[in-house]
Short mmCIF file of C-alpha atoms in Angstrom, two decimals:
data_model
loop_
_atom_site.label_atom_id
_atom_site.label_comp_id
_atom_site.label_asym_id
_atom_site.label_seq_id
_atom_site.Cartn_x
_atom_site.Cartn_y
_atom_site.Cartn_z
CA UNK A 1 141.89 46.27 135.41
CA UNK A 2 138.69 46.24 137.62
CA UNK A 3 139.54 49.97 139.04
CA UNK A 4 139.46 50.89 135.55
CA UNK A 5 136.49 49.06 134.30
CA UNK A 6 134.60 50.61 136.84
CA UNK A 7 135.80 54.21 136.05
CA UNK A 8 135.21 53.56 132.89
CA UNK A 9 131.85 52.73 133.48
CA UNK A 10 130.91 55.07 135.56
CA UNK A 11 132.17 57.95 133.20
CA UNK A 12 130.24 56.11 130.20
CA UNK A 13 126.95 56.57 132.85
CA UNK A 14 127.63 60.57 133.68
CA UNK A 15 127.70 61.11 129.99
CA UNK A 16 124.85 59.57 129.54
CA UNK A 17 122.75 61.80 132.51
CA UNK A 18 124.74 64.70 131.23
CA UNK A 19 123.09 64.11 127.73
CA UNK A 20 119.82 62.92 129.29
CA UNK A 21 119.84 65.98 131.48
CA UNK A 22 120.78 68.81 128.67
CA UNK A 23 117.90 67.31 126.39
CA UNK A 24 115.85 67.69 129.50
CA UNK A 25 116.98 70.74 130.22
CA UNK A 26 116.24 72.13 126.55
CA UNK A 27 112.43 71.53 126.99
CA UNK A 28 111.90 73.08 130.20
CA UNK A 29 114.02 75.99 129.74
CA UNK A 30 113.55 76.34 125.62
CA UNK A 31 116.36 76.33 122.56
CA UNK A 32 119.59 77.39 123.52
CA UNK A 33 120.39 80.26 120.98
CA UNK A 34 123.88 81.41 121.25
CA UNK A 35 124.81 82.58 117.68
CA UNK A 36 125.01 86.17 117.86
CA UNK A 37 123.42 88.17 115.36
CA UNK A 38 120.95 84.97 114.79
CA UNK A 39 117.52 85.44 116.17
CA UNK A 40 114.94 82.25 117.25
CA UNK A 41 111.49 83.16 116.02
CA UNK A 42 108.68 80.58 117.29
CA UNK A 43 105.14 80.56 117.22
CA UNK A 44 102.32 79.76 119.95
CA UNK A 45 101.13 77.35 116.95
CA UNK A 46 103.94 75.36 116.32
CA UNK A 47 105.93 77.62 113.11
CA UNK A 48 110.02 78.17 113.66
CA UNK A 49 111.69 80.55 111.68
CA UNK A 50 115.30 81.83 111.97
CA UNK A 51 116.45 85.40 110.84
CA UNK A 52 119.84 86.55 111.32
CA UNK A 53 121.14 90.47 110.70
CA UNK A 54 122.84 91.83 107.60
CA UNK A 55 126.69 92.86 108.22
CA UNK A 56 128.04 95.95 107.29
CA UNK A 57 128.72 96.26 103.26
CA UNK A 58 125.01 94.39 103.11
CA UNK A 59 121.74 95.52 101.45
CA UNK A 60 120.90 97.13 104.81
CA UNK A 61 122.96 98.79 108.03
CA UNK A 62 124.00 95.66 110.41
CA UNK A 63 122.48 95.93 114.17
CA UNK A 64 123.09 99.65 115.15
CA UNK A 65 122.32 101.30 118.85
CA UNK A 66 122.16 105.16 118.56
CA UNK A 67 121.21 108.43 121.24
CA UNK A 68 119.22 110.76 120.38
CA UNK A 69 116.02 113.16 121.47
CA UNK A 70 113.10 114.72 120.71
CA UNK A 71 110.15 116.83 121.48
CA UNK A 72 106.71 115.79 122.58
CA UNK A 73 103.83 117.87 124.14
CA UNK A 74 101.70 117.09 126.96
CA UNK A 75 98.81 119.33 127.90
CA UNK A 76 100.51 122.10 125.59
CA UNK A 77 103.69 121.97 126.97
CA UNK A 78 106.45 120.91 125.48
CA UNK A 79 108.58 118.48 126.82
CA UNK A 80 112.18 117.06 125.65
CA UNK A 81 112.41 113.28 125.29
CA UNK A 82 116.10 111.48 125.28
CA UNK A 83 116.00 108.11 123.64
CA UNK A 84 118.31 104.86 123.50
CA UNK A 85 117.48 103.50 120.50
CA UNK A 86 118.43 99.97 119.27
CA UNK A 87 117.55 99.06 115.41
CA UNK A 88 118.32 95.57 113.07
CA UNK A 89 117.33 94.92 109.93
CA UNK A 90 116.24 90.74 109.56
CA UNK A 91 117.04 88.91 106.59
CA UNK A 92 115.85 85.43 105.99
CA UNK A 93 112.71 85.04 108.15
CA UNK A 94 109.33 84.84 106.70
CA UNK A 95 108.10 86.53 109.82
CA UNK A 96 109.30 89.87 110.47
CA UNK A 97 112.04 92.11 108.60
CA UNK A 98 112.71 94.58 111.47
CA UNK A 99 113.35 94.63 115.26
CA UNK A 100 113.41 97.82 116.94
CA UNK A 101 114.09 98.76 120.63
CA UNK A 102 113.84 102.11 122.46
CA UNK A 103 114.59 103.23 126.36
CA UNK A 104 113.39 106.78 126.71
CA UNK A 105 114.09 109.52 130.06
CA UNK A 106 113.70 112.97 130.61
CA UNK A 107 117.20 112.62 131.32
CA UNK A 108 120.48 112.42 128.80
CA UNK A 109 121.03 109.22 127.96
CA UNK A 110 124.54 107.53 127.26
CA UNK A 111 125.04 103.79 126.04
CA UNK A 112 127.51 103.40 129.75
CA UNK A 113 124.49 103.69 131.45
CA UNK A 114 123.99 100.26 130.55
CA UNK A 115 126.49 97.65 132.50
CA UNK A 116 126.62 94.06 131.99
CA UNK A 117 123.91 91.94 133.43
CA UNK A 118 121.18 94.79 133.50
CA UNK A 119 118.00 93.09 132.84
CA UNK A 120 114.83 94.55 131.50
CA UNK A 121 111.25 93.47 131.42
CA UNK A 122 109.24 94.74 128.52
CA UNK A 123 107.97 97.29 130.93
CA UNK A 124 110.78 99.49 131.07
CA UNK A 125 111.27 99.74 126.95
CA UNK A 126 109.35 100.01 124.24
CA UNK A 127 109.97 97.10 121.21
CA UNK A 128 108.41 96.56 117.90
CA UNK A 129 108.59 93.88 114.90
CA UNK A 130 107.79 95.13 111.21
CA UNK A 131 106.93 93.45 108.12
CA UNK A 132 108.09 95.44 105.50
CA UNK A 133 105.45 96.11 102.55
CA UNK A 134 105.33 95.42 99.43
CA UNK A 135 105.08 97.01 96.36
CA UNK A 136 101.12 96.85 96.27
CA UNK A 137 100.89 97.64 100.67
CA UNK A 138 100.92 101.33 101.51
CA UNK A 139 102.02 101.27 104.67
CA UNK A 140 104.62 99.33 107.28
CA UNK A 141 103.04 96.88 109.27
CA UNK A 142 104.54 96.67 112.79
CA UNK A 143 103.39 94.88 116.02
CA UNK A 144 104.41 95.89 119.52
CA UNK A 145 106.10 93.56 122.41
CA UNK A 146 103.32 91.97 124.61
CA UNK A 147 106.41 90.66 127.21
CA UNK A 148 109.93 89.48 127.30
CA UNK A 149 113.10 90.64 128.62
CA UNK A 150 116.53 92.20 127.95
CA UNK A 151 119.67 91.09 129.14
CA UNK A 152 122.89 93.67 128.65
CA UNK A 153 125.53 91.20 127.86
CA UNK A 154 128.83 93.78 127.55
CA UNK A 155 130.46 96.04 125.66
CA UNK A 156 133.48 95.28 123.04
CA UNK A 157 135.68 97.16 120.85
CA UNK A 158 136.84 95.77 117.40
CA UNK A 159 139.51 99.00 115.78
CA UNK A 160 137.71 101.75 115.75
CA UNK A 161 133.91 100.70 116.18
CA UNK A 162 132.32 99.89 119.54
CA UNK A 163 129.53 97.28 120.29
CA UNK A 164 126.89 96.32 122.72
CA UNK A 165 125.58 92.69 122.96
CA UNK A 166 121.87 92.46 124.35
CA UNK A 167 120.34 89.01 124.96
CA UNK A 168 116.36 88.64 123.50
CA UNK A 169 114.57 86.36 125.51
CA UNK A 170 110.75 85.59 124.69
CA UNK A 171 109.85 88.78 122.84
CA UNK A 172 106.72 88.04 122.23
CA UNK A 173 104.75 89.81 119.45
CA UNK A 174 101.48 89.66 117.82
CA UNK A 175 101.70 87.92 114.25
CA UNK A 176 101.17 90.97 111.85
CA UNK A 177 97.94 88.74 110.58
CA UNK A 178 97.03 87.99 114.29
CA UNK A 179 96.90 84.40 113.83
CA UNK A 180 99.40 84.11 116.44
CA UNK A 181 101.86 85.29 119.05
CA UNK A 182 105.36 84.82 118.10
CA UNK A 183 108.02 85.04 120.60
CA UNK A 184 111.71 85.85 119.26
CA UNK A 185 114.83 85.05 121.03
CA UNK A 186 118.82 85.50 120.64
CA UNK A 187 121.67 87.51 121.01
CA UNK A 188 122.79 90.69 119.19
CA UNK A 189 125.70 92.67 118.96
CA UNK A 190 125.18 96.38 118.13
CA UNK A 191 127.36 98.94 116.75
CA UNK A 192 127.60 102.17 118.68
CA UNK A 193 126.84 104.92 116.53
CA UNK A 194 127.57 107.77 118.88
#
């Protein structure tokens, strides 16, 4: 009766630390966000917002990833770009409406060039947040990715469509207004378009 008074005690304490220490663990190392298709969007001044991506049959295309090239000219010369191109449309966030993402090479590009656990810094890709207009703006207002990171999560196969899952963490962007940096964070799943 002792033996188990004691175990029971001391499993009532680890729960407790366990608790204590994944509370802990949420303000040093921010929100865990591991919804997919859900992104985190926080502010340097305190604002959260959530947005998550339309699914296919919705208003707009769900979270697509796409090849594709182009030309561009340097010095007169004209030069052939290849692109990796990921695109979402956001629903529900106050913030931004699109999220786009782009690798580019002077190589071909295929989507198995990216394995599972590739990281990449905001360096090596370009990224950029739009609000969309409305009817009395002219134009689409988009800001570019000051920093963050990419995270290739895998690749998975539902019938006939493919997917990549990329994890967003701490994309931060300019506030369309500039009255603040946001930083936006989660995972999404992509469908292949080949």
């Amino acid at each position: 009766m002792k033996k188990n008074l004691i175990l029971f005690l001391g499993a009532m304490l680890m729960l407790a630390i366990g608790m204590s220490c994944s509370k802990d663990d949420e303000s040093i190392f921010g929100p865990v966000v591991g919804e997919v298709n859900v992104l985190l969007i926080q502010s340097d001044n305190g604002k959260t917002s959530t947005g998550t991506m339309y699914k296919s049959g919705e208003t707009y295309n769900p979270p697509h990833c796409y090849l594709g090239k182009g030309i561009r000219y340097n010095d007169g010369n004209e030069l052939t770009v290849y692109h990796m191109g990921f695109g979402a449309n956001i629903k529900g966030s106050d913030v931004f409406d699109m999220l786009n993402i782009s690798f580019e090479s002077n190589q071909p590009m295929s989507f198995s060039n990216l394995k599972a656990g590739d990281t990449f810094d905001s360096s090596q890709f370009h990224a950029s947040a739009a609000y969309t207009p409305t009817w009395t703006e002219a134009i689409l207002r988009q800001a570019t990715a000051l920093s963050g990171k990419i995270t290739v999560i895998g690749t998975s196969k539902v019938g006939d469509k493919s997917y990549m899952s990329l994890r967003l963490t701490d994309l931060r962007f300019d506030a369309i207004d500039h009255s603040c940096v946001y930083s936006v964070s989660g995972i999404v799943e992509y469908e292949m378009w080949e």
